[in-house]
Coordinates of C-alpha atoms in Angstrom, one line a residue:
Chain A
M1 CA 73.4 162.0 94.9
D2 CA 75.3 162.4 91.7
T3 CA 73.6 164.9 89.4
V4 CA 72.8 164.1 85.8
E5 CA 71.4 166.7 83.5
I6 CA 68.9 166.0 80.8
Y7 CA 69.1 168.4 77.9
E8 CA 65.6 168.7 76.4
V9 CA 65.7 168.6 72.6
G10 CA 62.0 167.6 71.8
P11 CA 60.9 171.0 70.5
R12 CA 63.7 171.0 68.0
D13 CA 65.3 167.6 67.2
G14 CA 62.1 165.8 68.0
L15 CA 59.6 168.0 66.2
Q16 CA 61.9 168.5 63.2
N17 CA 61.7 164.8 62.4
E18 CA 57.9 164.4 62.9
A19 CA 55.7 164.4 59.8
R20 CA 53.3 167.0 61.1
E21 CA 54.2 170.6 61.1
S22 CA 53.1 171.8 64.5
P23 CA 51.6 175.3 64.7
V24 CA 53.7 177.9 66.6
A25 CA 51.1 178.1 69.4
E26 CA 51.4 174.4 70.1
K27 CA 55.2 174.6 70.2
V28 CA 55.0 177.6 72.5
A29 CA 52.7 175.7 74.8
L30 CA 55.0 172.7 74.9
V31 CA 58.1 174.8 75.7
D32 CA 56.2 176.8 78.4
T33 CA 55.3 173.5 80.0
L34 CA 58.8 172.2 79.8
S35 CA 60.0 175.4 81.3
T36 CA 58.3 174.4 84.6
A37 CA 59.9 171.0 84.7
G38 CA 63.3 171.9 86.0
F39 CA 65.4 171.8 82.8
R40 CA 68.4 174.2 82.5
R41 CA 68.6 174.0 78.8
I42 CA 65.8 173.5 76.2
E43 CA 66.5 173.4 72.5
C44 CA 63.4 174.8 70.8
A45 CA 64.3 176.4 67.5
S46 CA 66.3 175.9 64.3
F47 CA 67.1 178.6 61.9
V48 CA 67.3 176.6 58.7
S49 CA 65.5 177.4 55.5
P50 CA 61.8 176.4 56.0
K51 CA 62.0 175.2 52.4
W52 CA 64.2 172.3 53.6
V53 CA 62.8 171.8 57.0
P54 CA 59.2 173.1 57.1
Q55 CA 58.7 171.7 60.6
M56 CA 61.0 174.4 61.9
A57 CA 59.2 177.3 60.3
G58 CA 58.2 179.9 62.9
S59 CA 61.3 179.4 65.1
A60 CA 61.5 183.2 65.7
E61 CA 57.9 183.3 66.6
V62 CA 58.4 180.4 69.0
L63 CA 61.3 182.2 70.7
A64 CA 59.2 185.4 70.8
G65 CA 56.1 183.6 72.1
I66 CA 57.5 181.6 75.0
T67 CA 57.5 182.7 78.6
R68 CA 61.1 182.6 79.5
A69 CA 62.4 181.3 82.8
P70 CA 65.5 183.2 83.8
S71 CA 67.3 180.0 84.8
I72 CA 66.8 178.3 81.5
R73 CA 68.8 178.8 78.3
Y74 CA 66.7 178.4 75.2
A75 CA 68.8 177.1 72.4
A76 CA 68.6 177.2 68.6
L77 CA 70.3 175.3 65.8
T78 CA 72.2 177.6 63.5
P79 CA 73.8 175.9 60.5
N80 CA 75.2 179.1 59.0
M81 CA 75.7 182.9 59.5
R82 CA 72.2 183.7 58.2
G83 CA 70.7 181.3 60.7
F84 CA 73.0 182.7 63.4
E85 CA 71.9 186.3 62.8
D86 CA 68.3 185.2 62.8
A87 CA 68.7 183.3 66.1
R88 CA 70.5 186.2 67.7
A89 CA 67.7 188.6 66.6
A90 CA 65.2 186.2 68.0
G91 CA 66.9 186.1 71.3
A92 CA 68.3 182.6 71.5
D93 CA 70.3 182.1 74.7
E94 CA 72.6 179.6 73.1
V95 CA 73.2 178.3 69.6
A96 CA 74.3 174.9 68.2
V97 CA 76.3 173.8 65.2
F98 CA 76.7 170.2 64.0
G99 CA 79.2 168.1 62.2
S100 CA 78.9 164.5 61.0
A101 CA 81.4 161.8 61.9
S102 CA 80.7 160.2 58.5
E103 CA 81.3 161.5 55.0
G104 CA 78.2 159.9 53.6
F105 CA 75.9 161.5 56.1
S106 CA 77.5 164.9 55.8
R107 CA 77.1 164.8 52.0
A108 CA 73.5 163.7 52.2
N109 CA 72.6 166.1 55.0
V110 CA 74.4 169.3 54.2
N111 CA 75.8 168.5 50.7
A112 CA 79.4 169.0 51.9
S113 CA 82.3 167.0 53.1
I114 CA 82.9 166.8 56.9
D115 CA 85.7 169.3 56.5
E116 CA 83.7 171.7 54.4
A117 CA 80.9 171.6 56.8
L118 CA 83.2 172.3 59.8
E119 CA 84.7 175.3 57.9
R120 CA 81.2 176.6 57.3
F121 CA 80.5 176.5 61.0
A122 CA 83.7 178.2 62.1
P123 CA 82.5 181.8 61.5
V124 CA 79.2 181.0 63.4
V125 CA 81.2 179.8 66.4
E126 CA 83.4 182.8 66.2
A127 CA 80.5 185.3 65.9
A128 CA 78.7 183.7 68.8
R129 CA 81.7 183.7 71.1
A130 CA 82.4 187.3 70.2
I131 CA 79.1 188.2 71.9
D132 CA 79.5 185.6 74.7
L133 CA 76.7 183.3 73.4
P134 CA 77.5 179.7 74.3
V135 CA 77.8 177.4 71.3
R136 CA 77.1 173.7 71.6
G137 CA 78.5 171.2 69.0
Y138 CA 76.7 168.1 67.8
V139 CA 78.4 165.2 66.2
S140 CA 76.0 163.0 64.2
C141 CA 76.4 159.3 63.3
V142 CA 78.9 158.6 66.1
V143 CA 78.3 154.8 65.8
E144 CA 76.8 154.1 62.5
C145 CA 75.9 155.9 59.3
P146 CA 72.9 155.0 57.1
Y147 CA 75.1 155.5 54.1
D148 CA 78.6 154.4 55.1
G149 CA 77.9 151.8 57.7
A150 CA 80.1 151.5 60.9
V151 CA 81.8 154.8 61.9
S152 CA 85.2 154.5 63.5
P153 CA 85.7 155.9 67.0
D154 CA 88.7 157.9 65.7
A155 CA 86.5 159.6 63.1
V156 CA 84.2 160.7 65.9
A157 CA 87.1 161.9 68.1
R158 CA 88.5 163.9 65.2
V159 CA 85.2 165.8 64.6
A160 CA 84.6 166.3 68.4
D161 CA 88.1 167.6 68.8
R162 CA 87.6 170.1 65.9
L163 CA 84.3 171.4 67.3
F164 CA 85.8 171.7 70.8
A165 CA 88.9 173.5 69.5
M166 CA 86.7 175.8 67.5
G167 CA 85.1 177.0 70.8
C168 CA 82.0 174.8 71.4
Y169 CA 81.5 174.5 75.2
E170 CA 80.0 171.1 75.0
I171 CA 80.0 168.3 72.4
S172 CA 76.9 166.2 72.1
L173 CA 77.6 162.8 70.5
G174 CA 74.6 161.6 68.5
D175 CA 73.7 158.0 67.6
T176 CA 71.5 159.5 64.9
I177 CA 70.0 156.3 63.6
G178 CA 69.8 154.5 66.9
Q179 CA 72.0 151.5 65.9
G180 CA 74.5 151.8 68.8
T181 CA 75.2 149.0 71.3
P182 CA 76.7 149.7 74.7
D183 CA 80.0 148.2 73.5
A184 CA 80.2 150.3 70.4
V185 CA 79.2 153.4 72.4
A186 CA 81.9 152.7 75.0
R187 CA 84.6 152.2 72.4
M188 CA 83.5 155.5 70.8
L189 CA 83.5 157.4 74.1
L190 CA 86.9 156.1 75.1
A191 CA 88.3 157.6 71.9
V192 CA 86.5 160.9 72.3
R193 CA 87.5 161.2 76.0
E194 CA 91.1 161.2 74.9
V195 CA 90.6 164.6 73.1
V196 CA 87.7 166.3 74.8
P197 CA 87.3 166.4 78.7
V198 CA 84.5 164.0 79.6
G199 CA 82.8 166.9 81.5
R200 CA 82.3 168.6 78.2
L201 CA 80.6 165.6 76.5
A202 CA 76.9 164.8 76.2
G203 CA 75.3 161.6 75.0
H204 CA 72.5 161.9 72.4
F205 CA 70.8 158.6 71.7
H206 CA 68.0 157.6 69.5
D207 CA 65.9 154.6 70.5
T208 CA 65.4 153.1 67.0
N209 CA 66.5 149.7 68.2
G210 CA 65.4 150.1 71.8
R211 CA 68.9 150.3 73.1
A212 CA 69.1 154.0 74.1
L213 CA 68.9 153.4 77.9
D214 CA 71.6 150.7 77.7
N215 CA 73.7 153.1 75.8
I216 CA 73.1 155.8 78.4
D217 CA 74.3 153.3 81.1
A218 CA 77.5 152.7 79.1
A219 CA 78.1 156.4 78.9
L220 CA 77.3 156.9 82.6
A221 CA 79.9 154.3 83.4
L222 CA 82.5 156.3 81.4
G223 CA 81.7 159.5 83.3
L224 CA 79.2 161.4 81.1
R225 CA 76.6 163.3 83.0
V226 CA 74.6 165.1 80.3
F227 CA 72.1 163.4 78.1
D228 CA 69.9 164.7 75.3
A229 CA 66.3 163.5 75.3
A230 CA 63.0 164.4 73.7
V231 CA 59.8 164.5 75.7
G232 CA 57.3 162.0 74.4
G233 CA 60.1 160.3 72.4
L234 CA 59.5 162.8 69.6
G235 CA 61.4 162.2 66.3
G236 CA 61.5 159.3 64.0
C237 CA 60.7 159.2 60.3
P238 CA 57.5 160.4 58.5
Y239 CA 57.7 157.4 56.1
A240 CA 58.1 154.7 58.7
P241 CA 55.3 155.5 61.2
G242 CA 56.0 153.8 64.5
A243 CA 59.7 154.0 64.2
A244 CA 61.2 155.3 67.4
G245 CA 62.8 158.7 67.6
N246 CA 64.9 160.3 70.3
V247 CA 65.0 158.5 73.6
A248 CA 62.0 159.8 75.6
T249 CA 62.8 162.3 78.3
E250 CA 60.3 160.6 80.7
A251 CA 62.0 157.3 80.2
V252 CA 65.5 158.7 80.8
A253 CA 64.3 160.7 83.9
A254 CA 62.7 157.6 85.4
H255 CA 65.7 155.4 84.6
L256 CA 68.1 157.9 86.1
A257 CA 65.9 158.2 89.2
R258 CA 66.0 154.4 89.6
L259 CA 69.8 154.4 89.4
G260 CA 69.9 157.0 92.1
Y261 CA 70.9 160.0 90.1
N262 CA 69.4 163.5 90.7
T263 CA 68.0 165.2 87.6
G264 CA 66.2 168.0 89.3
L265 CA 63.2 167.3 87.1
D266 CA 59.5 167.2 88.1
L267 CA 58.3 163.9 86.7
D268 CA 54.6 165.0 86.8
V269 CA 55.3 168.0 84.6
I270 CA 57.4 165.8 82.3
S271 CA 54.5 163.4 82.0
K272 CA 52.1 166.2 81.1
A273 CA 54.6 167.5 78.5
A274 CA 55.0 164.0 77.1
D275 CA 51.2 163.9 76.6
M276 CA 51.3 167.2 74.8
A277 CA 54.2 166.0 72.6
R278 CA 52.5 162.8 71.6
A279 CA 49.4 164.8 70.6
M280 CA 51.7 166.9 68.4
R281 CA 53.0 164.0 66.4
G282 CA 51.6 163.0 63.0
A283 CA 47.9 162.3 63.0
D284 CA 48.6 158.6 62.5
K285 CA 50.3 158.4 65.8
D286 CA 47.6 160.0 67.8
Chain B
M1 CA 44.4 129.0 37.1
D2 CA 43.7 132.7 37.5
T3 CA 46.7 134.8 36.5
V4 CA 48.0 137.6 38.7
E5 CA 50.8 139.9 37.5
I6 CA 53.5 141.2 39.8
Y7 CA 54.9 144.5 38.6
E8 CA 58.5 144.7 39.8
V9 CA 59.4 148.1 41.2
G10 CA 62.5 147.2 43.3
P11 CA 65.0 148.9 41.0
R12 CA 63.1 152.1 41.2
D13 CA 60.7 152.6 44.1
G14 CA 62.8 150.2 46.2
L15 CA 66.3 151.5 45.6
Q16 CA 65.1 155.1 45.6
N17 CA 64.2 154.8 49.3
E18 CA 67.3 153.0 50.4
A19 CA 70.1 155.0 52.1
R20 CA 72.8 153.6 49.9
E21 CA 73.3 154.9 46.4
S22 CA 73.8 151.7 44.4
P23 CA 76.4 151.9 41.6
V24 CA 74.9 151.6 38.0
A25 CA 76.7 148.3 37.5
E26 CA 74.8 146.8 40.5
K27 CA 71.5 148.1 39.3
V28 CA 72.1 146.7 35.8
A29 CA 73.0 143.3 37.2
L30 CA 69.8 143.3 39.4
V31 CA 67.6 144.3 36.4
D32 CA 69.3 141.7 34.2
T33 CA 68.6 139.0 36.7
L34 CA 65.0 140.2 37.1
S35 CA 64.6 140.0 33.3
T36 CA 65.0 136.3 33.5
A37 CA 62.4 135.8 36.2
G38 CA 59.3 136.1 34.0
F39 CA 58.1 139.7 34.7
R40 CA 56.4 141.6 31.9
R41 CA 57.1 145.0 33.4
I42 CA 60.0 146.2 35.5
E43 CA 60.3 149.8 36.7
C44 CA 64.0 150.5 36.8
A45 CA 64.6 154.2 36.4
S46 CA 63.5 157.6 37.5
F47 CA 64.2 160.8 35.7
V48 CA 64.2 163.2 38.6
S49 CA 67.0 165.6 39.5
P50 CA 69.8 163.7 41.1
K51 CA 70.1 166.6 43.5
W52 CA 66.8 165.6 45.1
V53 CA 67.1 161.9 44.6
P54 CA 70.7 160.9 44.4
Q55 CA 69.7 157.2 44.6
M56 CA 68.3 157.5 41.1
A57 CA 71.3 159.1 39.4
G58 CA 72.5 157.1 36.5
S59 CA 69.0 156.1 35.3
A60 CA 69.9 156.7 31.7
E61 CA 73.1 154.5 32.2
V62 CA 70.9 151.8 33.7
L63 CA 68.6 151.8 30.7
A64 CA 71.5 151.8 28.4
G65 CA 73.4 149.1 30.3
I66 CA 70.7 146.4 30.7
T67 CA 70.2 143.5 28.4
R68 CA 66.6 143.9 27.3
A69 CA 64.2 141.1 26.9
P70 CA 61.8 141.8 24.1
S71 CA 58.8 140.7 26.1
I72 CA 59.5 143.1 29.0
R73 CA 58.6 146.8 29.2
Y74 CA 61.3 148.7 31.2
A75 CA 59.6 151.6 32.9
A76 CA 60.8 155.0 34.2
L77 CA 59.2 157.5 36.5
T78 CA 58.9 160.9 34.8
P79 CA 57.6 163.8 37.0
N80 CA 57.9 166.5 34.3
M81 CA 58.6 167.1 30.6
R82 CA 62.4 167.3 31.2
G83 CA 62.3 163.9 32.8
F84 CA 60.0 162.6 30.1
E85 CA 62.4 163.7 27.3
D86 CA 65.3 162.1 29.2
A87 CA 63.4 158.9 29.6
R88 CA 62.5 158.8 26.0
A89 CA 66.0 159.5 24.9
A90 CA 67.2 156.7 27.2
G91 CA 64.7 154.3 25.6
A92 CA 62.2 153.7 28.4
D93 CA 59.4 151.4 27.2
E94 CA 56.8 153.0 29.4
V95 CA 56.7 156.0 31.7
A96 CA 54.9 156.8 34.9
V97 CA 53.5 159.9 36.6
F98 CA 52.2 160.1 40.1
G99 CA 49.6 162.0 42.0
S100 CA 48.9 162.1 45.7
A101 CA 45.5 161.5 47.3
S102 CA 46.4 163.8 50.1
E103 CA 47.2 167.5 50.0
G104 CA 49.8 167.3 52.8
F105 CA 51.8 164.6 51.0
S106 CA 51.6 166.4 47.7
R107 CA 52.9 169.6 49.2
A108 CA 55.7 167.8 51.1
N109 CA 56.7 165.6 48.1
V110 CA 56.4 167.9 45.1
N111 CA 55.7 171.3 46.7
A112 CA 52.4 171.6 44.9
S113 CA 48.7 171.0 45.5
I114 CA 47.2 167.9 44.2
D115 CA 45.6 169.8 41.3
E116 CA 48.8 171.7 40.5
A117 CA 50.7 168.4 40.4
L118 CA 48.1 166.8 38.1
E119 CA 48.3 169.8 35.8
R120 CA 52.0 169.4 35.7
F121 CA 51.7 165.8 34.6
A122 CA 49.1 166.4 31.9
P123 CA 51.6 167.4 29.2
V124 CA 53.8 164.4 30.1
V125 CA 50.9 162.0 29.5
E126 CA 50.0 163.8 26.3
A127 CA 53.5 163.7 24.9
A128 CA 53.9 160.0 25.8
R129 CA 50.6 159.1 24.2
A130 CA 51.5 161.1 21.1
I131 CA 54.3 158.6 20.5
D132 CA 52.3 155.6 21.8
L133 CA 54.4 155.2 24.9
P134 CA 52.2 153.6 27.7
V135 CA 51.8 155.8 30.8
R136 CA 51.1 154.4 34.2
G137 CA 49.7 156.5 36.9
Y138 CA 50.5 156.2 40.6
V139 CA 48.3 157.5 43.4
S140 CA 50.1 157.8 46.7
C141 CA 48.7 157.8 50.3
V142 CA 45.6 155.9 49.3
V143 CA 44.8 155.0 52.9
E144 CA 46.7 157.3 55.1
C145 CA 49.0 160.3 54.8
P146 CA 51.9 161.0 57.2
Y147 CA 50.9 164.6 57.3
D148 CA 47.1 164.6 57.1
G149 CA 46.1 161.3 58.7
A150 CA 43.3 159.2 57.2
V151 CA 42.6 159.8 53.5
S152 CA 39.0 159.5 52.3
P153 CA 38.2 156.9 49.6
D154 CA 36.6 159.6 47.6
A155 CA 39.8 161.6 47.5
V156 CA 41.6 158.6 46.1
A157 CA 38.8 157.9 43.5
R158 CA 39.0 161.5 42.4
V159 CA 42.8 161.4 41.7
A160 CA 42.6 157.9 40.1
D161 CA 39.8 159.2 37.9
R162 CA 41.8 162.2 36.8
L163 CA 44.9 160.1 36.0
F164 CA 42.8 157.6 34.0
A165 CA 40.9 160.3 32.2
M166 CA 44.2 161.9 31.3
G167 CA 45.3 158.8 29.5
C168 CA 47.1 156.5 32.0
Y169 CA 46.5 152.9 31.0
E170 CA 46.7 151.6 34.6
I171 CA 46.4 153.2 38.0
S172 CA 48.6 151.9 40.8
L173 CA 47.1 152.6 44.2
G174 CA 49.8 153.1 46.8
D175 CA 49.7 152.7 50.5
T176 CA 52.8 154.7 50.7
I177 CA 53.4 154.5 54.4
G178 CA 52.1 151.0 54.9
Q179 CA 49.3 151.8 57.4
G180 CA 46.5 150.2 55.5
T181 CA 44.2 147.5 56.9
P182 CA 42.2 145.1 54.7
D183 CA 39.0 147.0 55.7
A184 CA 40.4 150.4 54.8
V185 CA 41.9 149.1 51.6
A186 CA 38.5 147.5 50.6
R187 CA 36.6 150.7 51.3
M188 CA 39.1 152.6 49.2
L189 CA 39.0 150.1 46.3
L190 CA 35.2 150.1 46.3
A191 CA 35.2 153.8 45.7
V192 CA 37.9 153.7 43.0
R193 CA 36.2 150.8 41.2
E194 CA 33.3 153.1 40.6
V195 CA 35.3 155.4 38.4
V196 CA 38.1 153.3 37.0
P197 CA 37.6 149.7 35.6
V198 CA 39.0 147.2 38.1
G199 CA 41.1 145.6 35.3
R200 CA 43.0 148.9 35.1
L201 CA 43.9 149.0 38.7
A202 CA 47.0 147.8 40.5
G203 CA 47.7 147.5 44.2
H204 CA 50.9 148.9 45.6
F205 CA 51.4 148.1 49.3
H206 CA 54.2 148.8 51.6
D207 CA 54.8 146.4 54.5
T208 CA 55.6 148.9 57.2
N209 CA 53.1 147.3 59.6
G210 CA 53.3 143.8 58.2
R211 CA 49.8 144.0 56.6
A212 CA 50.8 144.1 53.0
L213 CA 49.8 140.5 52.2
D214 CA 46.5 140.9 54.0
N215 CA 45.8 144.0 51.9
I216 CA 46.7 142.1 48.7
D217 CA 44.1 139.5 49.7
A218 CA 41.5 142.2 50.2
A219 CA 42.3 143.6 46.8
L220 CA 42.2 140.2 45.2
A221 CA 38.7 139.7 46.6
L222 CA 37.7 142.9 44.9
G223 CA 39.0 141.8 41.5
L224 CA 42.5 143.4 41.3
R225 CA 45.0 141.2 39.4
V226 CA 48.1 143.4 39.3
F227 CA 50.3 144.1 42.3
D228 CA 53.5 146.1 42.6
A229 CA 56.3 144.6 44.7
A230 CA 60.0 145.1 45.2
V231 CA 62.4 142.2 45.2
G232 CA 64.1 141.8 48.6
G233 CA 61.6 144.2 50.1
L234 CA 63.6 147.1 49.0
G235 CA 62.5 150.5 50.3
G236 CA 62.1 151.9 53.7
C237 CA 63.7 154.9 55.3
P238 CA 67.4 155.7 55.8
Y239 CA 66.8 157.1 59.3
A240 CA 64.8 154.2 60.6
P241 CA 67.0 151.2 59.8
G242 CA 64.9 148.0 59.9
A243 CA 61.7 149.7 58.9
A244 CA 60.0 147.6 56.1
G245 CA 59.7 149.0 52.6
N246 CA 57.7 147.7 49.6
V247 CA 56.2 144.3 50.1
A248 CA 58.8 141.8 48.9
T249 CA 58.3 140.3 45.5
E250 CA 59.4 136.8 46.8
A251 CA 56.7 137.0 49.5
V252 CA 54.0 138.0 47.2
A253 CA 54.9 135.4 44.6
A254 CA 55.0 132.6 47.2
H255 CA 51.7 133.9 48.7
L256 CA 50.0 134.0 45.3
A257 CA 51.3 130.5 44.5
R258 CA 49.8 129.2 47.7
L259 CA 46.5 130.7 46.8
G260 CA 46.6 129.0 43.5
Y261 CA 47.3 132.0 41.3
N262 CA 49.6 131.8 38.4
T263 CA 52.3 134.5 38.3
G264 CA 54.5 133.1 35.6
L265 CA 57.5 133.8 37.8
D266 CA 60.5 131.6 38.4
L267 CA 60.8 131.6 42.2
D268 CA 64.5 130.5 42.1
V269 CA 65.4 133.5 40.0
I270 CA 63.4 135.7 42.3
S271 CA 65.2 134.3 45.3
K272 CA 68.6 135.0 43.7
A273 CA 67.5 138.6 42.8
A274 CA 66.3 139.1 46.4
D275 CA 69.7 138.2 47.6
M276 CA 71.3 140.7 45.3
A277 CA 68.8 143.3 46.4
R278 CA 69.4 142.8 50.0
A279 CA 73.2 143.1 49.4
M280 CA 72.5 146.5 47.7
R281 CA 70.8 147.9 50.8
G282 CA 72.5 150.3 53.2
A283 CA 75.6 148.8 54.8
D284 CA 73.8 148.5 58.1
K285 CA 71.3 146.1 56.7
D286 CA 73.9 143.7 55.2

């Protein structure tokens, strides 16, 4: 059986976009449950200013509180050197930086152009590699941007290439607002595959339009074997309750199993974690 | 025929929550079209820091650029004295302040408790009244809060009472995340009616769950005769494309006409303005 890895991002990308600020103890309990499910990598922290992202306050406490499985890398998002130093001090096993494929999103999200943002991340990547800490690179808005509209495959390829050349070991391509279709995703991947080996690419799909599994299929057909997902479908938008967030880990795991892929995941544990995750969402979603 | 007034908030509450930053010229053209539709009040500016709300940059230019109809009051949101002074200098005909009925939303939105936020608005209301500028008060999260869950009718009544006592001539009650049901809205209104005359209340419903018109019906039955709406259904959330925003002016106007209420609005002009508004949305919605 061909193996496909699901990279669990619920405790970070998921919870970060939920209205409710989950207590550290709940985050620790979620990560500890996920640690028994068979994942090799779990993103569970973000060292950004709690002023901007209150949902990610307590990231150091989360990393300190979890029971670590030796086979799992616990990852943290680190947008700058301050965040990187904090993540290192907290014992993150890998860190992540992110670039946007669209100027509008980059400006709205980090108040910088794409190039400025990439320049900001370069020292983080360098510092991480100097201590042999793996760095993952995210590209956001790989299909469509809420501000600029359609994003060209070449723009995505350019940012992916930059992050890979900078030293990121894997590039996760994010359909941040879940507007991708299989055709658009395939066109994008064909362009990115030209500049980054397909074995170093991951697909990161949001299910806003209910097309995430279709987009995963399109990516599988083009050789991708790593997909980000969030248990319980965590993520979304506080002001649009009910809007879908990241594609749900349990849905991806079941889908891949049906297709005959081996994920190495225990679906019962995933199901239990999904229940915990749903309970951690904003009160209106309980 | 009983008269019901629609208070047009599309150029402010609507556009403020759209991903795209509309150019001043487009905003001016939209307001100028709306000025020929028969509205008595149009909210078209917000004097907040463009750093926090880039969509509202150029509010002074909008107020300077529009062709004013003498019968219409052009309103601006003014969260603090700086904003108030700017709104006054720009010639706003009325200003608005806002309080939240939930602590979680207040903290997330203005980084202050409900009481702290109300104290901050008091001098704005005082300064406006000193120069006979009408001040409208908004209460947000009158049914449900994305952070705290269900909001008690008493909490809404308390904030409405405070704003009215402070000198706001009208209190607009906002179901900010569109989770209200007619029953919940009615319970809330019954509590608020105890402390603020019903003739000074307005309903402000978002259509996230498609219940806005039902909620308007519930409010009509309890005596409310002013409703906020945004032409084209402007509003929503940049990260959840397709999520509904403010209830659409054209839908409310048609609904009220069917019920036999007189709105004084020209539905053809509204329809034209709705087309303009939809074109101003994020590119993905075109």
